[in-house]
Amino acid sequence: MMSTYNVTEKKIATREGFGHEIVELGKKNKNIYVVDIDIGKSCKTTEFANQLPNQHINVGIAEQNAAGLAAGLATTGKIPFISTYAVFGSLRMLEQIRQEVCYPHLNVKIACSHGGLTPANDGGSHQAIEDMGVLRTIPNMTVIMAADYASTRKLVSKAAEHYGPVYLRFTRDTVPVIYGEDEEFEIGKAKKLKDGKDIAIIANGDTLHLALKASELLENEGVSVKLLDFHTIKPLDRDAVVDCLSTGRIITVEDHNILNGLGSAVSEVVAEEGGAVVRRIGVQDKFGESAPYEKLLEMNGITIDNIVATAHSLLK
């Protein structure tokens, strides 16, 4: 029987989950290193530096250097986690990620806070809206965004066990806790929260709690909803997408540009397999601006109301 999942009152940023889990992993495995870009306080790696100074390297504001250094560590059997903001950990380091990490298939993890619109008042320059899409196009790269604190800890642990390049995306802002500490996760395997026959909603990261609440409203209206957490957008759980085709209607929800992110990845499978209509909810192919996080979501239609309205339009 499927577990019951709820949006709880407790809220915590997923970057906190990374900060707590990486300390525990580093204590257990002395090959785990953190390579900082001088923003450990924001990225929640200061406790790692305090407790495990011999496994911590701060390169300063030099992201490209960090990528090369991490690649070098990986060649010696270490498991480096580069810790920075998502805009820098994807775009500024992109050439090094491709040439020095992914091309030789090295065991480097890129753990990035401030994903999507969550930097909010910092403005468009700090809001990574294209990072997962850019990195999913690079061979050998795995791309993950967990939905809450508990799933972040589990997926960071899984990333440490997984051999090869991994991009992990965390939120700056707090998000509701959905999963219990005993919940299990597998890289590349979507998490089914609800099973239904009328419509499928696929979400990830900080939008999952919105999708969950929207599904509850739809169910109150008699709509049978299939709801999935696609925490891994590469490798995408193709079988889980195919399973959604039976509904004939799929909505994707993400805090990312609707181009080349979760919605695009799902649409690629649907286009090849056929049998469903897809509507993508996400950042509307535009840069963000300085505004409260919830306002930015609203400006892009990443809301409970819009998910429900989109479902109604498909059901007609």
PDB file of C-alpha atoms in Angstrom:
ATOM      1  CA  MET A   1       0.000   0.000   0.000  1.00  0.00           C
ATOM      2  CA  MET A   2       1.322   3.455  -0.924  1.00  0.00           C
ATOM      3  CA  SER A   3       2.373   5.729   1.918  1.00  0.00           C
ATOM      4  CA  THR A   4       0.453   8.916   2.650  1.00  0.00           C
ATOM      5  CA  TYR A   5       2.485  12.061   2.027  1.00  0.00           C
ATOM      6  CA  ASN A   6       1.635  15.452   3.466  1.00  0.00           C
ATOM      7  CA  VAL A   7       2.974  18.990   3.359  1.00  0.00           C
ATOM      8  CA  THR A   8       3.961  19.641   6.977  1.00  0.00           C
ATOM      9  CA  GLU A   9       4.184  22.915   8.867  1.00  0.00           C
ATOM     10  CA  LYS A  10       7.932  22.451   9.346  1.00  0.00           C
ATOM     11  CA  LYS A  11      10.056  24.353   6.829  1.00  0.00           C
ATOM     12  CA  ILE A  12      13.789  24.119   6.206  1.00  0.00           C
ATOM     13  CA  ALA A  13      16.023  24.955   3.245  1.00  0.00           C
ATOM     14  CA  THR A  14      17.454  21.942   1.442  1.00  0.00           C
ATOM     15  CA  ARG A  15      20.934  23.500   1.637  1.00  0.00           C
ATOM     16  CA  GLU A  16      20.699  22.763   5.383  1.00  0.00           C
ATOM     17  CA  GLY A  17      20.188  19.097   4.562  1.00  0.00           C
ATOM     18  CA  PHE A  18      23.364  19.107   2.502  1.00  0.00           C
ATOM     19  CA  GLY A  19      25.330  20.832   5.261  1.00  0.00           C
ATOM     20  CA  HIS A  20      24.255  18.298   7.868  1.00  0.00           C
ATOM     21  CA  GLU A  21      24.672  15.210   5.687  1.00  0.00           C
ATOM     22  CA  ILE A  22      28.096  16.078   4.278  1.00  0.00           C
ATOM     23  CA  VAL A  23      29.530  16.290   7.808  1.00  0.00           C
ATOM     24  CA  GLU A  24      28.246  12.810   8.626  1.00  0.00           C
ATOM     25  CA  LEU A  25      29.532  11.421   5.342  1.00  0.00           C
ATOM     26  CA  GLY A  26      32.933  13.026   5.833  1.00  0.00           C
ATOM     27  CA  LYS A  27      33.300  11.484   9.288  1.00  0.00           C
ATOM     28  CA  LYS A  28      32.563   8.026   7.904  1.00  0.00           C
ATOM     29  CA  ASN A  29      34.660   8.333   4.758  1.00  0.00           C
ATOM     30  CA  LYS A  30      37.949  10.234   4.900  1.00  0.00           C
ATOM     31  CA  ASN A  31      38.077  10.324   1.094  1.00  0.00           C
ATOM     32  CA  ILE A  32      35.188  12.791   1.026  1.00  0.00           C
ATOM     33  CA  TYR A  33      36.401  16.373   0.581  1.00  0.00           C
ATOM     34  CA  VAL A  34      34.620  19.714   0.355  1.00  0.00           C
ATOM     35  CA  VAL A  35      36.041  22.286  -2.055  1.00  0.00           C
ATOM     36  CA  ASP A  36      34.642  25.683  -1.052  1.00  0.00           C
ATOM     37  CA  ILE A  37      34.419  28.911  -3.058  1.00  0.00           C
ATOM     38  CA  ASP A  38      34.635  31.213  -0.030  1.00  0.00           C
ATOM     39  CA  ILE A  39      30.866  31.128   0.613  1.00  0.00           C
ATOM     40  CA  GLY A  40      30.707  28.280   3.096  1.00  0.00           C
ATOM     41  CA  LYS A  41      28.368  30.171   5.402  1.00  0.00           C
ATOM     42  CA  SER A  42      25.738  30.452   2.661  1.00  0.00           C
ATOM     43  CA  CYS A  43      26.288  26.955   1.335  1.00  0.00           C
ATOM     44  CA  LYS A  44      26.301  25.407   4.841  1.00  0.00           C
ATOM     45  CA  THR A  45      29.787  23.878   4.768  1.00  0.00           C
ATOM     46  CA  THR A  46      31.341  25.818   7.660  1.00  0.00           C
ATOM     47  CA  GLU A  47      30.601  22.977  10.083  1.00  0.00           C
ATOM     48  CA  PHE A  48      32.403  20.556   7.764  1.00  0.00           C
ATOM     49  CA  ALA A  49      35.388  22.915   7.701  1.00  0.00           C
ATOM     50  CA  ASN A  50      35.344  23.193  11.502  1.00  0.00           C
ATOM     51  CA  GLN A  51      35.029  19.483  12.207  1.00  0.00           C
ATOM     52  CA  LEU A  52      37.040  18.068   9.286  1.00  0.00           C
ATOM     53  CA  PRO A  53      39.661  20.691   8.383  1.00  0.00           C
ATOM     54  CA  ASN A  54      41.967  18.144   6.729  1.00  0.00           C
ATOM     55  CA  GLN A  55      39.214  17.280   4.252  1.00  0.00           C
ATOM     56  CA  HIS A  56      38.301  20.878   3.464  1.00  0.00           C
ATOM     57  CA  ILE A  57      39.848  23.177   0.843  1.00  0.00           C
ATOM     58  CA  ASN A  58      38.808  26.785   0.272  1.00  0.00           C
ATOM     59  CA  VAL A  59      40.067  28.015  -3.095  1.00  0.00           C
ATOM     60  CA  GLY A  60      38.556  31.481  -2.725  1.00  0.00           C
ATOM     61  CA  ILE A  61      36.407  33.086  -5.398  1.00  0.00           C
ATOM     62  CA  ALA A  62      37.769  30.884  -8.176  1.00  0.00           C
ATOM     63  CA  GLU A  63      35.148  28.451  -9.405  1.00  0.00           C
ATOM     64  CA  GLN A  64      37.032  27.252 -12.480  1.00  0.00           C
ATOM     65  CA  ASN A  65      40.079  26.556 -10.344  1.00  0.00           C
ATOM     66  CA  ALA A  66      37.857  24.601  -7.944  1.00  0.00           C
ATOM     67  CA  ALA A  67      36.676  22.353 -10.773  1.00  0.00           C
ATOM     68  CA  GLY A  68      40.223  21.593 -11.859  1.00  0.00           C
ATOM     69  CA  LEU A  69      41.337  20.987  -8.283  1.00  0.00           C
ATOM     70  CA  ALA A  70      38.374  18.682  -7.666  1.00  0.00           C
ATOM     71  CA  ALA A  71      39.170  16.751 -10.838  1.00  0.00           C
ATOM     72  CA  GLY A  72      42.723  16.298  -9.583  1.00  0.00           C
ATOM     73  CA  LEU A  73      41.476  15.050  -6.220  1.00  0.00           C
ATOM     74  CA  ALA A  74      39.212  12.566  -7.977  1.00  0.00           C
ATOM     75  CA  THR A  75      42.156  11.074  -9.880  1.00  0.00           C
ATOM     76  CA  THR A  76      43.719  10.168  -6.511  1.00  0.00           C
ATOM     77  CA  GLY A  77      40.622   8.352  -5.242  1.00  0.00           C
ATOM     78  CA  LYS A  78      39.091  11.230  -3.312  1.00  0.00           C
ATOM     79  CA  ILE A  79      35.386  12.141  -3.587  1.00  0.00           C
ATOM     80  CA  PRO A  80      35.278  15.935  -3.828  1.00  0.00           C
ATOM     81  CA  PHE A  81      32.085  17.969  -3.368  1.00  0.00           C
ATOM     82  CA  ILE A  82      32.439  21.421  -4.913  1.00  0.00           C
ATOM     83  CA  SER A  83      30.183  23.753  -2.927  1.00  0.00           C
ATOM     84  CA  THR A  84      28.981  27.038  -4.423  1.00  0.00           C
ATOM     85  CA  TYR A  85      25.931  28.850  -5.796  1.00  0.00           C
ATOM     86  CA  ALA A  86      24.048  27.212  -8.658  1.00  0.00           C
ATOM     87  CA  VAL A  87      24.721  30.032 -11.149  1.00  0.00           C
ATOM     88  CA  PHE A  88      28.470  29.644 -10.595  1.00  0.00           C
ATOM     89  CA  GLY A  89      28.578  25.868 -10.163  1.00  0.00           C
ATOM     90  CA  SER A  90      26.926  25.370 -13.525  1.00  0.00           C
ATOM     91  CA  LEU A  91      27.668  28.246 -15.866  1.00  0.00           C
ATOM     92  CA  ARG A  92      30.952  29.747 -14.681  1.00  0.00           C
ATOM     93  CA  MET A  93      32.566  26.316 -14.402  1.00  0.00           C
ATOM     94  CA  LEU A  94      30.903  24.891 -17.489  1.00  0.00           C
ATOM     95  CA  GLU A  95      33.984  24.372 -19.668  1.00  0.00           C
ATOM     96  CA  GLN A  96      35.873  22.753 -16.804  1.00  0.00           C
ATOM     97  CA  ILE A  97      32.884  20.559 -15.939  1.00  0.00           C
ATOM     98  CA  ARG A  98      32.719  19.334 -19.520  1.00  0.00           C
ATOM     99  CA  GLN A  99      36.406  18.933 -20.279  1.00  0.00           C
ATOM    100  CA  GLU A 100      37.941  18.057 -16.905  1.00  0.00           C
ATOM    101  CA  VAL A 101      35.125  16.271 -15.071  1.00  0.00           C
ATOM    102  CA  CYS A 102      32.571  14.742 -17.447  1.00  0.00           C
ATOM    103  CA  TYR A 103      34.780  13.933 -20.445  1.00  0.00           C
ATOM    104  CA  PRO A 104      37.163  11.776 -18.347  1.00  0.00           C
ATOM    105  CA  HIS A 105      34.175  10.616 -16.217  1.00  0.00           C
ATOM    106  CA  LEU A 106      35.685  11.616 -12.882  1.00  0.00           C
ATOM    107  CA  ASN A 107      34.020  11.146  -9.512  1.00  0.00           C
ATOM    108  CA  VAL A 108      33.301  14.819  -8.790  1.00  0.00           C
ATOM    109  CA  LYS A 109      30.123  16.117  -7.139  1.00  0.00           C
ATOM    110  CA  ILE A 110      28.930  19.688  -7.679  1.00  0.00           C
ATOM    111  CA  ALA A 111      26.701  20.645  -4.741  1.00  0.00           C
ATOM    112  CA  CYS A 112      24.970  23.965  -5.328  1.00  0.00           C
ATOM    113  CA  SER A 113      22.783  26.122  -3.145  1.00  0.00           C
ATOM    114  CA  HIS A 114      20.563  28.997  -4.354  1.00  0.00           C
ATOM    115  CA  GLY A 115      18.886  26.997  -7.129  1.00  0.00           C
ATOM    116  CA  GLY A 116      16.064  28.394  -9.221  1.00  0.00           C
ATOM    117  CA  LEU A 117      14.219  31.483  -8.034  1.00  0.00           C
ATOM    118  CA  THR A 118      15.034  30.906  -4.364  1.00  0.00           C
ATOM    119  CA  PRO A 119      17.765  33.614  -4.254  1.00  0.00           C
ATOM    120  CA  ALA A 120      14.753  35.927  -4.695  1.00  0.00           C
ATOM    121  CA  ASN A 121      15.805  39.440  -3.612  1.00  0.00           C
ATOM    122  CA  ASP A 122      19.366  38.856  -4.873  1.00  0.00           C
ATOM    123  CA  GLY A 123      17.943  39.298  -8.364  1.00  0.00           C
ATOM    124  CA  GLY A 124      18.213  37.628 -11.739  1.00  0.00           C
ATOM    125  CA  SER A 125      22.013  37.464 -11.726  1.00  0.00           C
ATOM    126  CA  HIS A 126      21.908  35.030  -8.792  1.00  0.00           C
ATOM    127  CA  GLN A 127      18.834  33.019  -9.802  1.00  0.00           C
ATOM    128  CA  ALA A 128      19.893  29.828 -11.608  1.00  0.00           C
ATOM    129  CA  ILE A 129      17.017  29.153 -13.977  1.00  0.00           C
ATOM    130  CA  GLU A 130      18.912  27.227 -16.676  1.00  0.00           C
ATOM    131  CA  ASP A 131      21.495  25.209 -14.732  1.00  0.00           C
ATOM    132  CA  MET A 132      19.898  21.756 -14.721  1.00  0.00           C
ATOM    133  CA  GLY A 133      18.994  22.044 -18.388  1.00  0.00           C
ATOM    134  CA  VAL A 134      22.515  23.025 -19.392  1.00  0.00           C
ATOM    135  CA  LEU A 135      24.166  20.277 -17.370  1.00  0.00           C
ATOM    136  CA  ARG A 136      21.780  17.498 -18.365  1.00  0.00           C
ATOM    137  CA  THR A 137      23.007  17.868 -21.956  1.00  0.00           C
ATOM    138  CA  ILE A 138      26.580  16.922 -20.972  1.00  0.00           C
ATOM    139  CA  PRO A 139      27.351  13.182 -21.243  1.00  0.00           C
ATOM    140  CA  ASN A 140      28.136  11.324 -17.985  1.00  0.00           C
ATOM    141  CA  MET A 141      26.453  13.969 -15.806  1.00  0.00           C
ATOM    142  CA  THR A 142      23.746  13.049 -13.277  1.00  0.00           C
ATOM    143  CA  VAL A 143      21.360  15.885 -12.275  1.00  0.00           C
ATOM    144  CA  ILE A 144      19.392  15.860  -9.009  1.00  0.00           C
ATOM    145  CA  MET A 145      17.118  18.254  -7.119  1.00  0.00           C
ATOM    146  CA  ALA A 146      15.539  16.933  -3.935  1.00  0.00           C
ATOM    147  CA  ALA A 147      12.235  18.280  -2.648  1.00  0.00           C
ATOM    148  CA  ASP A 148      12.867  18.694   1.067  1.00  0.00           C
ATOM    149  CA  TYR A 149      15.325  18.301   3.925  1.00  0.00           C
ATOM    150  CA  ALA A 150      14.981  14.537   4.427  1.00  0.00           C
ATOM    151  CA  SER A 151      15.175  13.649   0.742  1.00  0.00           C
ATOM    152  CA  THR A 152      18.166  15.959   0.321  1.00  0.00           C
ATOM    153  CA  ARG A 153      20.115  14.104   2.999  1.00  0.00           C
ATOM    154  CA  LYS A 154      19.295  10.742   1.429  1.00  0.00           C
ATOM    155  CA  LEU A 155      20.162  11.837  -2.102  1.00  0.00           C
ATOM    156  CA  VAL A 156      23.427  13.517  -1.045  1.00  0.00           C
ATOM    157  CA  SER A 157      24.378  10.200   0.536  1.00  0.00           C
ATOM    158  CA  LYS A 158      23.409   8.348  -2.649  1.00  0.00           C
ATOM    159  CA  ALA A 159      25.456  10.799  -4.709  1.00  0.00           C
ATOM    160  CA  ALA A 160      28.508  10.052  -2.575  1.00  0.00           C
ATOM    161  CA  GLU A 161      28.055   6.328  -3.278  1.00  0.00           C
ATOM    162  CA  HIS A 162      27.433   6.839  -6.998  1.00  0.00           C
ATOM    163  CA  TYR A 163      30.553   6.849  -9.176  1.00  0.00           C
ATOM    164  CA  GLY A 164      30.742   9.711 -11.637  1.00  0.00           C
ATOM    165  CA  PRO A 165      29.869  13.396 -11.992  1.00  0.00           C
ATOM    166  CA  VAL A 166      26.753  14.525 -10.114  1.00  0.00           C
ATOM    167  CA  TYR A 167      25.085  17.939  -9.974  1.00  0.00           C
ATOM    168  CA  LEU A 168      23.042  18.510  -6.805  1.00  0.00           C
ATOM    169  CA  ARG A 169      20.762  21.543  -6.621  1.00  0.00           C
ATOM    170  CA  PHE A 170      19.536  22.991  -3.302  1.00  0.00           C
ATOM    171  CA  THR A 171      17.238  25.823  -2.240  1.00  0.00           C
ATOM    172  CA  ARG A 172      18.213  28.980  -0.451  1.00  0.00           C
ATOM    173  CA  ASP A 173      14.692  29.572   0.868  1.00  0.00           C
ATOM    174  CA  THR A 174      12.948  27.231   3.258  1.00  0.00           C
ATOM    175  CA  VAL A 175      10.564  24.617   1.863  1.00  0.00           C
ATOM    176  CA  PRO A 176       8.074  22.384   3.695  1.00  0.00           C
ATOM    177  CA  VAL A 177       9.116  18.957   4.920  1.00  0.00           C
ATOM    178  CA  ILE A 178       7.238  16.205   3.083  1.00  0.00           C
ATOM    179  CA  TYR A 179       9.195  13.008   3.660  1.00  0.00           C
ATOM    180  CA  GLY A 180      10.031  11.138   6.850  1.00  0.00           C
ATOM    181  CA  GLU A 181      13.600  10.352   7.820  1.00  0.00           C
ATOM    182  CA  ASP A 182      13.105   6.659   6.976  1.00  0.00           C
ATOM    183  CA  GLU A 183      12.027   7.279   3.376  1.00  0.00           C
ATOM    184  CA  GLU A 184      14.288   5.673   0.777  1.00  0.00           C
ATOM    185  CA  PHE A 185      15.422   7.205  -2.516  1.00  0.00           C
ATOM    186  CA  GLU A 186      17.263   5.910  -5.543  1.00  0.00           C
ATOM    187  CA  ILE A 187      19.078   7.996  -8.137  1.00  0.00           C
ATOM    188  CA  GLY A 188      17.197   7.821 -11.433  1.00  0.00           C
ATOM    189  CA  LYS A 189      14.039   6.378  -9.869  1.00  0.00           C
ATOM    190  CA  ALA A 190      11.024   8.681  -9.490  1.00  0.00           C
ATOM    191  CA  LYS A 191       9.052   8.667  -6.248  1.00  0.00           C
ATOM    192  CA  LYS A 192       5.328   8.023  -6.642  1.00  0.00           C
ATOM    193  CA  LEU A 193       3.337   9.935  -4.020  1.00  0.00           C
ATOM    194  CA  LYS A 194      -0.122   9.255  -5.440  1.00  0.00           C
ATOM    195  CA  ASP A 195      -1.568   6.905  -8.026  1.00  0.00           C
ATOM    196  CA  GLY A 196      -4.429   8.039 -10.215  1.00  0.00           C
ATOM    197  CA  LYS A 197      -6.028   7.651 -13.633  1.00  0.00           C
ATOM    198  CA  ASP A 198      -7.305  11.081 -14.732  1.00  0.00           C
ATOM    199  CA  ILE A 199      -4.158  13.218 -14.796  1.00  0.00           C
ATOM    200  CA  ALA A 200      -0.478  12.978 -13.893  1.00  0.00           C
ATOM    201  CA  ILE A 201       1.472  15.741 -12.175  1.00  0.00           C
ATOM    202  CA  ILE A 202       5.264  15.506 -12.256  1.00  0.00           C
ATOM    203  CA  ALA A 203       7.268  17.892 -10.076  1.00  0.00           C
ATOM    204  CA  ASN A 204      10.606  18.203  -8.330  1.00  0.00           C
ATOM    205  CA  GLY A 205      12.494  20.344  -5.845  1.00  0.00           C
ATOM    206  CA  ASP A 206      10.735  23.259  -4.198  1.00  0.00           C
ATOM    207  CA  THR A 207       7.642  22.849  -6.403  1.00  0.00           C
ATOM    208  CA  LEU A 208       6.703  19.385  -5.126  1.00  0.00           C
ATOM    209  CA  HIS A 209       4.809  20.727  -2.128  1.00  0.00           C
ATOM    210  CA  LEU A 210       2.771  22.970  -4.456  1.00  0.00           C
ATOM    211  CA  ALA A 211       1.940  19.995  -6.662  1.00  0.00           C
ATOM    212  CA  LEU A 212       0.980  17.931  -3.621  1.00  0.00           C
ATOM    213  CA  LYS A 213      -1.417  20.600  -2.364  1.00  0.00           C
ATOM    214  CA  ALA A 214      -2.868  21.051  -5.856  1.00  0.00           C
ATOM    215  CA  SER A 215      -3.438  17.305  -6.139  1.00  0.00           C
ATOM    216  CA  GLU A 216      -5.381  17.354  -2.876  1.00  0.00           C
ATOM    217  CA  LEU A 217      -7.657  20.129  -4.162  1.00  0.00           C
ATOM    218  CA  LEU A 218      -8.260  18.217  -7.389  1.00  0.00           C
ATOM    219  CA  GLU A 219      -9.010  15.017  -5.495  1.00  0.00           C
ATOM    220  CA  ASN A 220     -11.575  16.916  -3.430  1.00  0.00           C
ATOM    221  CA  GLU A 221     -13.283  17.658  -6.742  1.00  0.00           C
ATOM    222  CA  GLY A 222     -13.272  13.987  -7.681  1.00  0.00           C
ATOM    223  CA  VAL A 223     -10.228  14.057  -9.958  1.00  0.00           C
ATOM    224  CA  SER A 224      -7.937  11.015  -9.702  1.00  0.00           C
ATOM    225  CA  VAL A 225      -4.343  12.299  -9.658  1.00  0.00           C
ATOM    226  CA  LYS A 226      -1.076  10.478 -10.221  1.00  0.00           C
ATOM    227  CA  LEU A 227       1.700  12.503  -8.527  1.00  0.00           C
ATOM    228  CA  LEU A 228       5.412  11.877  -8.912  1.00  0.00           C
ATOM    229  CA  ASP A 229       8.593  13.410  -7.522  1.00  0.00           C
ATOM    230  CA  PHE A 230      11.213  13.375 -10.294  1.00  0.00           C
ATOM    231  CA  HIS A 231      14.135  14.303  -8.050  1.00  0.00           C
ATOM    232  CA  THR A 232      16.495  13.033 -10.766  1.00  0.00           C
ATOM    233  CA  ILE A 233      16.049  14.629 -14.166  1.00  0.00           C
ATOM    234  CA  LYS A 234      19.085  12.794 -15.558  1.00  0.00           C
ATOM    235  CA  PRO A 235      18.985   9.874 -15.835  1.00  0.00           C
ATOM    236  CA  LEU A 236      15.240  10.391 -16.210  1.00  0.00           C
ATOM    237  CA  ASP A 237      12.964   7.600 -15.018  1.00  0.00           C
ATOM    238  CA  ARG A 238      11.584   6.777 -18.452  1.00  0.00           C
ATOM    239  CA  ASP A 239       9.409   3.945 -17.152  1.00  0.00           C
ATOM    240  CA  ALA A 240       7.700   6.332 -14.721  1.00  0.00           C
ATOM    241  CA  VAL A 241       6.904   8.737 -17.564  1.00  0.00           C
ATOM    242  CA  VAL A 242       5.526   5.885 -19.665  1.00  0.00           C
ATOM    243  CA  ASP A 243       3.354   4.888 -16.712  1.00  0.00           C
ATOM    244  CA  CYS A 244       1.832   8.384 -16.782  1.00  0.00           C
ATOM    245  CA  LEU A 245       0.771   8.025 -20.417  1.00  0.00           C
ATOM    246  CA  SER A 246      -2.290   6.033 -19.386  1.00  0.00           C
ATOM    247  CA  THR A 247      -3.824   9.244 -17.987  1.00  0.00           C
ATOM    248  CA  GLY A 248      -3.463  11.011 -21.344  1.00  0.00           C
ATOM    249  CA  ARG A 249      -2.656  14.258 -19.524  1.00  0.00           C
ATOM    250  CA  ILE A 250       0.610  15.303 -17.859  1.00  0.00           C
ATOM    251  CA  ILE A 251       1.541  18.524 -16.053  1.00  0.00           C
ATOM    252  CA  THR A 252       5.171  19.195 -15.166  1.00  0.00           C
ATOM    253  CA  VAL A 253       6.053  21.698 -12.434  1.00  0.00           C
ATOM    254  CA  GLU A 254       9.537  23.053 -11.804  1.00  0.00           C
ATOM    255  CA  ASP A 255      11.471  26.053 -10.501  1.00  0.00           C
ATOM    256  CA  HIS A 256      13.532  26.205 -13.698  1.00  0.00           C
ATOM    257  CA  ASN A 257      13.169  27.543 -17.210  1.00  0.00           C
ATOM    258  CA  ILE A 258      10.449  25.573 -19.004  1.00  0.00           C
ATOM    259  CA  LEU A 259      13.061  25.079 -21.746  1.00  0.00           C
ATOM    260  CA  ASN A 260      15.416  22.109 -21.312  1.00  0.00           C
ATOM    261  CA  GLY A 261      14.518  21.274 -17.701  1.00  0.00           C
ATOM    262  CA  LEU A 262      12.146  18.710 -16.212  1.00  0.00           C
ATOM    263  CA  GLY A 263       9.275  19.620 -18.536  1.00  0.00           C
ATOM    264  CA  SER A 264      11.420  19.263 -21.621  1.00  0.00           C
ATOM    265  CA  ALA A 265      12.901  15.959 -20.442  1.00  0.00           C
ATOM    266  CA  VAL A 266       9.418  14.530 -19.849  1.00  0.00           C
ATOM    267  CA  SER A 267       8.157  15.895 -23.168  1.00  0.00           C
ATOM    268  CA  GLU A 268      10.982  14.171 -25.019  1.00  0.00           C
ATOM    269  CA  VAL A 269       9.834  10.798 -23.708  1.00  0.00           C
ATOM    270  CA  VAL A 270       6.165  11.560 -24.417  1.00  0.00           C
ATOM    271  CA  ALA A 271       7.008  12.652 -27.979  1.00  0.00           C
ATOM    272  CA  GLU A 272       8.812   9.362 -28.590  1.00  0.00           C
ATOM    273  CA  GLU A 273       6.217   7.148 -26.912  1.00  0.00           C
ATOM    274  CA  GLY A 274       3.031   9.108 -27.713  1.00  0.00           C
ATOM    275  CA  GLY A 275      -0.324   9.031 -26.006  1.00  0.00           C
ATOM    276  CA  ALA A 276      -0.451  12.130 -23.804  1.00  0.00           C
ATOM    277  CA  VAL A 277      -0.628  15.920 -23.826  1.00  0.00           C
ATOM    278  CA  VAL A 278       1.952  17.775 -21.697  1.00  0.00           C
ATOM    279  CA  ARG A 279       1.649  21.211 -20.109  1.00  0.00           C
ATOM    280  CA  ARG A 280       4.807  22.713 -18.600  1.00  0.00           C
ATOM    281  CA  ILE A 281       4.662  24.999 -15.566  1.00  0.00           C
ATOM    282  CA  GLY A 282       7.904  26.744 -14.708  1.00  0.00           C
ATOM    283  CA  VAL A 283       9.946  29.884 -15.303  1.00  0.00           C
ATOM    284  CA  GLN A 284       8.564  31.383 -18.503  1.00  0.00           C
ATOM    285  CA  ASP A 285      11.850  31.703 -20.399  1.00  0.00           C
ATOM    286  CA  LYS A 286      12.744  34.999 -18.780  1.00  0.00           C
ATOM    287  CA  PHE A 287      15.249  36.222 -16.247  1.00  0.00           C
ATOM    288  CA  GLY A 288      14.107  36.795 -12.711  1.00  0.00           C
ATOM    289  CA  GLU A 289      14.225  40.067 -10.827  1.00  0.00           C
ATOM    290  CA  SER A 290      14.644  41.239  -7.270  1.00  0.00           C
ATOM    291  CA  ALA A 291      11.441  40.304  -5.448  1.00  0.00           C
ATOM    292  CA  PRO A 292      10.227  37.978  -2.680  1.00  0.00           C
ATOM    293  CA  TYR A 293      10.452  34.296  -3.599  1.00  0.00           C
ATOM    294  CA  GLU A 294       6.676  33.702  -3.478  1.00  0.00           C
ATOM    295  CA  LYS A 295       6.119  36.735  -5.731  1.00  0.00           C
ATOM    296  CA  LEU A 296       8.568  35.396  -8.307  1.00  0.00           C
ATOM    297  CA  LEU A 297       6.772  32.049  -8.321  1.00  0.00           C
ATOM    298  CA  GLU A 298       3.466  33.833  -8.814  1.00  0.00           C
ATOM    299  CA  MET A 299       4.843  35.911 -11.684  1.00  0.00           C
ATOM    300  CA  ASN A 300       5.745  32.690 -13.498  1.00  0.00           C
ATOM    301  CA  GLY A 301       2.550  30.808 -12.706  1.00  0.00           C
ATOM    302  CA  ILE A 302       4.317  28.365 -10.407  1.00  0.00           C
ATOM    303  CA  THR A 303       1.402  28.253  -7.997  1.00  0.00           C
ATOM    304  CA  ILE A 304      -1.159  25.848  -6.602  1.00  0.00           C
ATOM    305  CA  ASP A 305      -3.966  27.751  -8.317  1.00  0.00           C
ATOM    306  CA  ASN A 306      -2.295  27.576 -11.720  1.00  0.00           C
ATOM    307  CA  ILE A 307      -1.607  23.852 -11.385  1.00  0.00           C
ATOM    308  CA  VAL A 308      -5.305  23.300 -10.610  1.00  0.00           C
ATOM    309  CA  ALA A 309      -6.408  25.588 -13.447  1.00  0.00           C
ATOM    310  CA  THR A 310      -4.079  23.846 -15.894  1.00  0.00           C
ATOM    311  CA  ALA A 311      -5.479  20.497 -14.817  1.00  0.00           C
ATOM    312  CA  HIS A 312      -9.017  21.739 -15.411  1.00  0.00           C
ATOM    313  CA  SER A 313      -8.107  22.944 -18.899  1.00  0.00           C
ATOM    314  CA  LEU A 314      -6.680  19.525 -19.771  1.00  0.00           C
ATOM    315  CA  LEU A 315      -9.615  17.653 -18.296  1.00  0.00           C
ATOM    316  CA  LYS A 316     -12.004  19.604 -20.559  1.00  0.00           C
TER     317      LYS A 316
END
